[in-house]
Short mmCIF file of C-alpha atoms and ligand atoms in Angstrom, two decimals:
data_model
loop_
_atom_site.label_atom_id
_atom_site.label_comp_id
_atom_site.label_asym_id
_atom_site.label_seq_id
_atom_site.Cartn_x
_atom_site.Cartn_y
_atom_site.Cartn_z
CA MET I 1 34.81 -13.12 15.91
CA GLU I 2 32.32 -12.39 18.67
CA GLU I 3 31.02 -9.44 16.70
CA LYS I 4 30.51 -11.66 13.63
CA LEU I 5 28.59 -14.24 15.63
CA ASP I 6 26.44 -11.50 17.09
CA LEU I 7 25.66 -10.19 13.61
CA LEU I 8 24.55 -13.65 12.49
CA LYS I 9 22.35 -14.01 15.53
CA ILE I 10 20.75 -10.59 15.12
CA ARG I 11 20.10 -11.29 11.44
CA GLU I 12 18.42 -14.57 12.36
CA GLN I 13 16.15 -12.68 14.74
CA ILE I 14 15.36 -10.10 12.04
CA SER I 15 14.53 -12.83 9.52
CA SER I 16 12.29 -14.53 12.04
CA LEU I 17 10.46 -11.25 12.72
CA ASP I 18 10.10 -10.59 8.97
CA ASN I 19 8.53 -13.99 8.61
CA GLN I 20 6.06 -13.17 11.39
CA LEU I 21 5.27 -9.85 9.65
CA LEU I 22 4.48 -11.79 6.47
CA GLY I 23 2.26 -14.17 8.41
CA LEU I 24 0.37 -11.22 9.88
CA ALA I 25 0.05 -9.57 6.46
CA ALA I 26 -1.44 -12.80 5.09
CA LYS I 27 -3.89 -13.03 8.04
CA ARG I 28 -4.90 -9.39 7.51
CA ARG I 29 -5.51 -10.13 3.83
CA GLU I 30 -7.74 -13.07 4.76
CA LEU I 31 -9.80 -10.85 7.07
CA THR I 32 -10.23 -8.18 4.39
CA MET I 33 -11.51 -10.87 2.03
CA ASN I 34 -14.19 -11.63 4.63
CA VAL I 35 -15.00 -7.91 4.62
CA ALA I 36 -15.39 -8.16 0.82
CA LYS I 37 -17.82 -11.09 1.24
CA SER I 38 -19.90 -9.03 3.63
CA LYS I 39 -19.87 -6.07 1.22
CA ALA I 40 -21.10 -8.43 -1.51
CA HIS I 41 -24.25 -9.06 0.56
CA ILE I 42 -25.00 -5.58 1.80
CA ILE I 43 -23.74 -3.83 -1.39
CA ARG I 44 -21.42 -1.31 0.24
CA PRO I 45 -18.59 0.37 -1.66
CA VAL I 46 -15.25 -1.40 -1.29
CA ARG I 47 -13.54 1.82 -0.34
CA ASP I 48 -14.32 3.51 2.97
CA GLN I 49 -11.88 6.38 3.24
CA GLN I 50 -13.24 7.57 6.57
CA ARG I 51 -12.42 4.17 8.10
CA GLU I 52 -8.99 4.28 6.43
CA GLN I 53 -8.25 7.71 7.86
CA GLU I 54 -9.34 6.73 11.37
CA LEU I 55 -7.21 3.62 11.09
CA LEU I 56 -4.15 5.57 9.92
CA VAL I 57 -4.44 8.25 12.61
CA LYS I 58 -4.66 5.58 15.31
CA LEU I 59 -1.74 3.62 13.87
CA ILE I 60 0.38 6.79 13.74
CA GLN I 61 -0.29 7.38 17.44
CA GLN I 62 0.47 3.77 18.31
CA GLY I 63 3.59 3.89 16.15
CA LYS I 64 4.83 7.02 17.90
CA ALA I 65 4.54 5.29 21.27
CA LEU I 66 6.81 2.59 19.84
CA GLY I 67 9.34 5.05 18.39
CA LEU I 68 8.20 4.70 14.75
CA ASP I 69 7.87 7.92 12.76
CA ALA I 70 4.55 9.00 11.28
CA HIS I 71 5.64 8.96 7.60
CA TYR I 72 6.99 5.44 7.86
CA VAL I 73 3.77 4.16 9.43
CA THR I 74 1.64 6.03 6.87
CA ARG I 75 3.52 4.69 3.83
CA LEU I 76 3.56 1.16 5.17
CA PHE I 77 -0.17 1.07 5.80
CA GLN I 78 -1.14 2.93 2.62
CA LEU I 79 0.52 0.09 0.71
CA ILE I 80 -1.24 -2.55 2.81
CA ILE I 81 -4.61 -0.83 2.31
CA GLU I 82 -4.04 -0.50 -1.47
CA ASP I 83 -3.45 -4.24 -1.67
CA SER I 84 -6.57 -4.87 0.40
CA VAL I 85 -8.74 -2.65 -1.82
CA LEU I 86 -7.44 -4.16 -5.08
CA ASN I 87 -7.93 -7.72 -3.82
CA GLN I 88 -11.46 -6.97 -2.67
CA GLN I 89 -12.21 -5.39 -6.07
CA ALA I 90 -10.85 -8.43 -7.92
CA PHE I 91 -12.95 -10.75 -5.72
CA LEU I 92 -16.20 -8.80 -6.20
CA GLN I 93 -15.55 -8.50 -9.92
CA GLU I 94 -15.21 -12.27 -10.23
CA LEU I 95 -18.42 -12.74 -8.27
CA LYS I 96 -20.18 -10.41 -10.72
CA ASN I 97 -18.68 -12.18 -13.78
CA PRO I 98 -18.37 -15.84 -12.75
CA ASN I 99 -17.75 -16.94 -16.35
CA THR I 100 -14.41 -15.09 -16.40
CA LYS I 101 -12.97 -17.03 -13.43
CA THR I 102 -10.49 -19.59 -14.74
CA PRO I 103 -7.24 -20.75 -13.10
CA THR I 104 -5.38 -20.42 -16.42
CA VAL I 105 -5.61 -17.45 -18.77
CA SER I 106 -3.92 -16.86 -22.11
CA VAL I 107 -2.66 -13.32 -22.68
CA ALA I 108 -1.26 -11.65 -25.80
CA PHE I 109 1.19 -8.79 -25.26
CA LEU I 110 3.80 -6.88 -27.23
CA GLY I 111 7.22 -8.46 -27.42
CA ASP I 112 8.67 -11.42 -25.64
CA LYS I 113 9.47 -12.25 -22.00
CA GLY I 114 10.69 -9.19 -20.14
CA SER I 115 8.85 -6.53 -22.19
CA TYR I 116 6.93 -3.91 -20.22
CA SER I 117 3.65 -5.41 -21.47
CA TYR I 118 4.78 -8.86 -20.29
CA LEU I 119 5.48 -7.45 -16.80
CA ALA I 120 2.10 -5.65 -16.79
CA SER I 121 0.30 -8.89 -17.75
CA TYR I 122 1.88 -10.78 -14.86
CA ARG I 123 1.15 -7.97 -12.42
CA TYR I 124 -2.51 -7.70 -13.50
CA PHE I 125 -3.22 -11.43 -13.27
CA SER I 126 -1.23 -12.00 -10.06
CA ARG I 127 -4.48 -11.46 -8.12
CA ARG I 128 -6.72 -13.12 -10.65
CA ALA I 129 -5.24 -16.29 -12.11
CA GLU I 130 -2.91 -19.10 -11.12
CA GLU I 131 -1.21 -19.54 -14.46
CA ILE I 132 -0.62 -17.42 -17.55
CA ILE I 133 -0.17 -18.83 -21.02
CA GLU I 134 2.04 -16.18 -22.63
CA TYR I 135 1.53 -15.07 -26.20
CA GLY I 136 4.21 -12.60 -27.26
CA CYS I 137 3.21 -10.63 -30.40
CA ALA I 138 5.18 -8.57 -32.92
CA SER I 139 2.66 -5.71 -33.16
CA PHE I 140 -0.37 -4.15 -31.44
CA ASN I 141 -2.47 -5.20 -34.43
CA ASP I 142 -1.37 -8.80 -33.99
CA ILE I 143 -2.44 -8.69 -30.31
CA LEU I 144 -5.97 -7.64 -31.33
CA ASN I 145 -6.08 -10.31 -34.06
CA GLN I 146 -5.09 -13.03 -31.60
CA VAL I 147 -7.92 -12.07 -29.23
CA GLU I 148 -10.48 -11.49 -31.99
CA SER I 149 -9.78 -14.90 -33.55
CA GLY I 150 -10.23 -16.66 -30.19
CA ASN I 151 -6.62 -17.79 -30.07
CA VAL I 152 -6.13 -16.12 -26.66
CA ASP I 153 -8.45 -14.86 -23.91
CA TYR I 154 -6.99 -11.39 -23.37
CA GLY I 155 -4.78 -8.72 -24.91
CA MET I 156 -2.70 -6.29 -22.84
CA LEU I 157 -2.07 -2.94 -24.56
CA PRO I 158 -0.28 0.21 -23.37
CA ILE I 159 -2.50 3.23 -23.97
CA GLU I 160 -0.72 6.21 -22.42
CA ASN I 161 2.44 7.21 -20.62
CA THR I 162 3.10 10.08 -18.22
CA SER I 163 6.15 11.21 -20.25
CA SER I 164 5.30 10.51 -23.89
CA GLY I 165 1.49 10.85 -23.74
CA SER I 166 -1.05 8.79 -25.66
CA ILE I 167 -0.03 5.81 -27.76
CA ASN I 168 -1.77 6.83 -30.95
CA GLU I 169 -1.36 3.52 -32.75
CA VAL I 170 -3.39 1.77 -30.05
CA TYR I 171 -6.11 4.45 -30.10
CA ASP I 172 -6.41 4.13 -33.88
CA LEU I 173 -6.72 0.34 -33.71
CA LEU I 174 -9.49 0.59 -31.10
CA GLN I 175 -11.67 2.43 -33.66
CA HIS I 176 -12.01 -0.75 -35.69
CA THR I 177 -12.09 -3.56 -33.15
CA ASN I 178 -15.10 -5.45 -31.76
CA LEU I 179 -13.21 -6.21 -28.57
CA SER I 180 -14.13 -4.66 -25.22
CA ILE I 181 -11.94 -3.06 -22.61
CA VAL I 182 -12.40 -5.19 -19.47
CA GLY I 183 -9.64 -3.89 -17.22
CA GLU I 184 -6.89 -1.34 -16.74
CA LEU I 185 -3.58 -1.17 -14.92
CA SER I 186 -1.18 1.63 -14.15
CA GLN I 187 2.40 0.41 -13.97
CA PRO I 188 5.56 2.31 -12.96
CA ILE I 189 8.01 2.19 -15.87
CA GLU I 190 11.57 2.42 -14.61
CA HIS I 191 13.81 2.69 -17.64
CA CYS I 192 17.43 1.64 -17.22
CA LEU I 193 20.34 1.41 -19.61
CA LEU I 194 21.26 -2.29 -19.57
CA SER I 195 24.28 -4.10 -20.93
CA ALA I 196 25.63 -7.63 -21.19
CA GLY I 197 28.84 -8.11 -19.25
CA ASN I 198 31.24 -5.57 -17.85
CA THR I 199 31.36 -2.20 -19.59
CA SER I 200 30.90 1.50 -18.86
CA LEU I 201 28.61 4.26 -20.13
CA ASP I 202 31.54 5.91 -21.99
CA ALA I 203 32.12 2.79 -24.05
CA ILE I 204 28.53 2.64 -25.38
CA ASP I 205 28.02 3.80 -28.98
CA THR I 206 24.86 1.87 -29.94
CA ILE I 207 21.58 1.64 -28.05
CA TYR I 208 18.86 -0.84 -29.00
CA ALA I 209 15.35 0.25 -27.99
CA HIS I 210 11.65 0.43 -28.83
CA ALA I 211 10.47 3.86 -30.05
CA GLN I 212 8.39 4.56 -26.90
CA PRO I 213 11.27 4.28 -24.39
CA VAL I 214 13.44 6.38 -26.76
CA GLN I 215 10.83 9.16 -26.55
CA GLN I 216 10.51 8.80 -22.78
CA CYS I 217 14.30 8.97 -22.26
CA SER I 218 15.03 11.73 -24.80
CA ASN I 219 16.80 14.02 -22.27
CA PHE I 220 19.24 11.31 -21.26
CA LEU I 221 19.85 10.24 -24.88
CA ASN I 222 20.42 13.82 -26.07
CA LYS I 223 23.17 14.19 -23.50
CA GLN I 224 25.11 11.20 -24.88
CA SER I 225 27.42 12.15 -27.73
CA ASP I 226 27.85 10.00 -30.86
CA ILE I 227 25.23 7.44 -29.97
CA ARG I 228 23.37 5.48 -32.61
CA ILE I 229 19.83 4.28 -31.85
CA GLU I 230 18.76 0.94 -33.33
CA TYR I 231 14.95 0.79 -33.21
CA CYS I 232 13.39 -2.57 -32.30
CA GLU I 233 9.81 -3.88 -32.35
CA SER I 234 9.73 -4.24 -28.56
CA SER I 235 11.97 -3.80 -25.52
CA ALA I 236 12.22 -7.59 -25.27
CA ASP I 237 13.53 -7.81 -28.87
CA ALA I 238 16.08 -5.13 -28.00
CA MET I 239 17.20 -7.02 -24.88
CA GLN I 240 17.53 -10.28 -26.82
CA MET I 241 19.69 -8.51 -29.38
CA VAL I 242 22.05 -7.11 -26.76
CA GLU I 243 22.24 -10.48 -25.01
CA LYS I 244 23.15 -12.14 -28.32
CA LEU I 245 25.78 -9.53 -29.28
CA THR I 246 27.43 -9.39 -25.82
CA GLN I 247 29.60 -6.45 -26.89
CA PRO I 248 30.96 -3.74 -24.57
CA ASN I 249 29.78 -0.94 -26.92
CA VAL I 250 26.08 -1.87 -27.07
CA ALA I 251 23.31 -1.30 -24.55
CA VAL I 252 19.51 -1.43 -24.39
CA ILE I 253 16.75 0.58 -22.73
CA GLY I 254 14.60 -1.70 -20.59
CA SER I 255 13.52 -2.52 -17.06
CA GLU I 256 16.00 -4.00 -14.63
CA GLU I 257 13.48 -6.75 -13.85
CA GLY I 258 13.04 -7.68 -17.52
CA GLY I 259 16.79 -7.45 -18.16
CA GLN I 260 17.46 -10.11 -15.53
CA LEU I 261 15.73 -12.64 -17.78
CA TYR I 262 18.52 -12.04 -20.33
CA GLY I 263 21.42 -11.77 -17.88
CA LEU I 264 21.71 -7.99 -18.42
CA GLN I 265 22.89 -5.52 -15.78
CA ALA I 266 21.94 -1.88 -15.24
CA LEU I 267 24.68 0.56 -16.30
CA GLN I 268 22.46 3.46 -15.30
CA LYS I 269 19.05 3.48 -13.59
CA GLY I 270 16.23 6.05 -13.73
CA ILE I 271 16.99 7.43 -17.23
CA ALA I 272 13.38 8.52 -18.06
CA ASN I 273 12.69 12.25 -18.51
CA GLN I 274 10.26 12.21 -15.62
CA GLU I 275 11.04 10.53 -12.33
CA GLU I 276 7.39 9.49 -12.02
CA ASN I 277 7.17 7.56 -15.28
CA HIS I 278 4.01 5.45 -15.44
CA SER I 279 2.19 3.69 -18.25
CA ARG I 280 -1.50 2.89 -18.26
CA PHE I 281 -2.40 -0.42 -19.88
CA ILE I 282 -5.82 -1.67 -20.97
CA LEU I 283 -6.93 -5.26 -21.06
CA VAL I 284 -9.18 -6.29 -23.95
CA ALA I 285 -11.40 -9.36 -24.36
CA ARG I 286 -14.07 -10.62 -26.77
CA LYS I 287 -16.94 -10.18 -24.30
CA PRO I 288 -17.67 -7.08 -22.21
CA VAL I 289 -17.88 -7.44 -18.43
CA ASP I 290 -20.25 -5.94 -15.89
CA VAL I 291 -18.63 -3.93 -13.13
CA ALA I 292 -19.83 -4.70 -9.59
CA GLU I 293 -21.65 -1.75 -7.96
CA GLN I 294 -19.23 -1.76 -5.02
CA ILE I 295 -16.30 -0.88 -7.30
CA PRO I 296 -15.46 2.49 -8.90
CA ALA I 297 -15.96 1.98 -12.64
CA LYS I 298 -14.69 3.65 -15.78
CA THR I 299 -16.50 3.70 -19.11
CA THR I 300 -14.63 4.45 -22.34
CA LEU I 301 -16.53 5.82 -25.35
CA ILE I 302 -15.54 6.86 -28.83
CA LEU I 303 -17.67 9.35 -30.67
CA ALA I 304 -17.70 11.58 -33.74
CA THR I 305 -19.70 14.77 -33.77
CA GLY I 306 -20.98 16.65 -36.80
CA GLN I 307 -18.97 19.61 -38.13
CA ALA I 308 -21.03 22.21 -36.25
CA PRO I 309 -19.74 24.95 -33.96
CA GLY I 310 -19.78 23.78 -30.35
CA ALA I 311 -20.73 20.17 -31.23
CA LEU I 312 -18.24 18.73 -28.75
CA VAL I 313 -19.19 21.26 -26.10
CA ASP I 314 -22.82 20.10 -26.40
CA CYS I 315 -21.67 16.55 -25.59
CA LEU I 316 -19.60 17.72 -22.62
CA VAL I 317 -22.56 19.69 -21.27
CA VAL I 318 -24.55 16.43 -21.16
CA LEU I 319 -21.80 14.91 -18.99
CA LYS I 320 -22.02 17.92 -16.70
CA GLN I 321 -25.81 17.61 -16.47
CA TYR I 322 -25.46 14.01 -15.29
CA ASP I 323 -22.55 14.88 -12.96
CA ILE I 324 -20.26 12.42 -14.75
CA ASN I 325 -16.57 13.17 -14.41
CA MET I 326 -14.36 12.86 -17.49
CA THR I 327 -10.81 11.64 -16.76
CA LYS I 328 -9.50 11.77 -20.32
CA LEU I 329 -10.35 13.29 -23.68
CA GLU I 330 -8.26 12.37 -26.71
CA SER I 331 -8.85 13.13 -30.36
CA ARG I 332 -7.59 11.19 -33.38
CA PRO I 333 -8.05 11.81 -37.11
CA ILE I 334 -10.68 9.73 -38.95
CA GLN I 335 -9.19 7.83 -41.89
CA GLY I 336 -10.59 9.04 -45.22
CA ARG I 337 -12.20 12.16 -43.70
CA PRO I 338 -9.55 14.87 -43.65
CA TRP I 339 -9.72 17.24 -40.67
CA GLU I 340 -12.47 15.28 -38.95
CA GLU I 341 -11.78 13.86 -35.53
CA MET I 342 -12.82 10.86 -33.45
CA PHE I 343 -13.00 11.60 -29.72
CA TYR I 344 -12.03 9.07 -27.06
CA ILE I 345 -13.57 9.78 -23.68
CA ASP I 346 -12.90 8.08 -20.33
CA LEU I 347 -15.67 8.60 -17.79
CA GLU I 348 -15.93 7.81 -14.11
CA ALA I 349 -19.19 5.93 -14.41
CA ASN I 350 -20.68 2.46 -14.45
CA LEU I 351 -22.24 1.75 -17.84
CA LYS I 352 -25.22 0.06 -16.16
CA SER I 353 -26.02 3.07 -13.97
CA ILE I 354 -29.20 5.00 -14.79
CA ALA I 355 -27.21 8.25 -15.16
CA MET I 356 -24.81 6.70 -17.70
CA GLN I 357 -27.65 5.06 -19.66
CA GLU I 358 -29.60 8.33 -19.91
CA CYS I 359 -26.43 10.20 -20.76
CA LEU I 360 -25.70 7.71 -23.57
CA THR I 361 -29.17 8.21 -25.05
CA LYS I 362 -28.62 11.98 -25.13
CA LEU I 363 -25.11 11.64 -26.57
CA THR I 364 -26.42 9.32 -29.30
CA GLU I 365 -28.82 12.06 -30.40
CA LEU I 366 -25.96 14.57 -30.55
CA THR I 367 -23.38 12.47 -32.41
CA ARG I 368 -22.83 11.01 -35.88
CA PHE I 369 -21.19 7.90 -34.43
CA ILE I 370 -20.85 6.57 -30.91
CA LYS I 371 -19.48 3.30 -29.56
CA VAL I 372 -18.86 2.02 -26.03
CA LEU I 373 -15.38 0.52 -25.91
CA GLY I 374 -15.91 -0.93 -22.46
CA CYS I 375 -16.74 -0.54 -18.81
CA TYR I 376 -14.16 -1.80 -16.34
CA PRO I 377 -13.02 -1.43 -12.70
CA SER I 378 -10.82 1.56 -12.01
CA GLU I 379 -7.54 0.33 -10.57
CA GLN I 380 -6.49 3.76 -9.34
CA VAL I 381 -6.36 3.60 -5.54
CA ASN I 382 -5.42 7.12 -4.49
CA PRO I 383 -3.93 6.89 -1.01
CA THR I 384 -6.04 8.32 1.81
CA SER I 385 -4.27 11.29 3.32
CA VAL I 386 -3.94 11.83 7.04
CA PRO I 387 -4.58 15.21 8.72
CA PHE I 388 -1.51 17.42 9.12
CA ALA I 389 -1.89 17.36 12.91
CA ALA I 390 -1.60 13.56 13.04
CA LEU I 391 1.62 13.63 11.04
CA HIS I 392 3.24 16.46 12.99
CA ASN I 393 2.83 15.63 16.64
CA GLU I 394 0.05 18.15 17.21
C1 ISJ F 401 -11.17 -3.72 4.81
C2 ISJ F 401 -12.02 -2.77 4.42
O1 ISJ F 401 -12.04 -2.25 3.09
C3 ISJ F 401 -11.20 -1.20 2.65
C4 ISJ F 401 -9.83 -1.48 3.12
C5 ISJ F 401 -9.46 -1.12 4.37
C6 ISJ F 401 -8.29 -1.80 5.03
O2 ISJ F 401 -7.61 -2.58 4.37
O3 ISJ F 401 -8.10 -1.58 6.23
C7 ISJ F 401 -10.20 -0.14 5.05
C8 ISJ F 401 -11.29 0.44 4.51
C9 ISJ F 401 -11.74 0.14 3.14
O4 ISJ F 401 -11.34 1.18 2.29
C10 ISJ F 401 -13.06 -2.23 5.35
O5 ISJ F 401 -14.02 -1.61 4.85
O6 ISJ F 401 -12.93 -2.44 6.54
#
């Protein structure tokens, strides 16, 4: 009895401390927003990795004195710093594009509540809007139509995945749209096998899923004998189906978080081929945005070269001349022109920079067709590493 009372008391103390930690995290966030305001005036980059490293080394030392291990302190503060950087970026981006700041945004995404695109939309706008008007669509094409027609403000589209690669259908649609890419988001995709009610993996003979998760979980699926795959238009459709059927022999591939919206439970977690399974999403809108100078920017181009030897190399040499790093190069066939390719290129550059403008002029001379799909803030915040000595007591 005494032990039980003690447990309650200790838990109360823990909860009270957790609440204080949250209060401190909120205060820290407020201070970093003041830092962002100062950077807006003096035009300094949001990221200062030297300051981050100094901060981490000091915190590791202070943590050690309190009995906290170096890896724990590092991970904790890398997460806090990532949040700080992304919030500062969102703030400066709004300052640069005041017309895009609205408390309510309407977003088109694939599927219904609980789809991966739905979760990505909420995550992206959590720092940027107070309310989302959801617009679930049946296809990628429909998402673009909804934005193009002015029915919704934004469209969220998956573009690539660390297991299954590029999403070709989205690349092909981008060739013909007038929309601009205005943002990106990388989201961990944690596939689970979900079911309605009590059942076991052995009892499952039918799995409902979208084609992308099926590809990304092929190793797990190949190991299951006598399983039938029922393809659905989105993971949300698949989850709705399994919720409706409520049978012990059916399951669905989806996220645990999304499955909760349909009362589904995880029979098995982490079923993707790669443990680190991430998808990159792009956000499209009718008007392009300018990226604040303090933020690392990406520019996406599509271009077609002539059929001459080394034509693509000539374009890449121009990038080298202007010291512009390319983070992705993808090629897709051009409809009606057999064996000719359209190249999609992601560059680490701000479209408004002198280097990028000069580079574009040169590329235009070298290509048959060139179009800027958009310039947007890079959301990739690679954690600052700490020196080996700081981590290992030296
Ligand atoms: C808050 C700042 O901006 C960024 C975030 C940091 C943080 O959250 O501690 C540290 C350095 C910068 O990368 C700053 O420059 O001080």
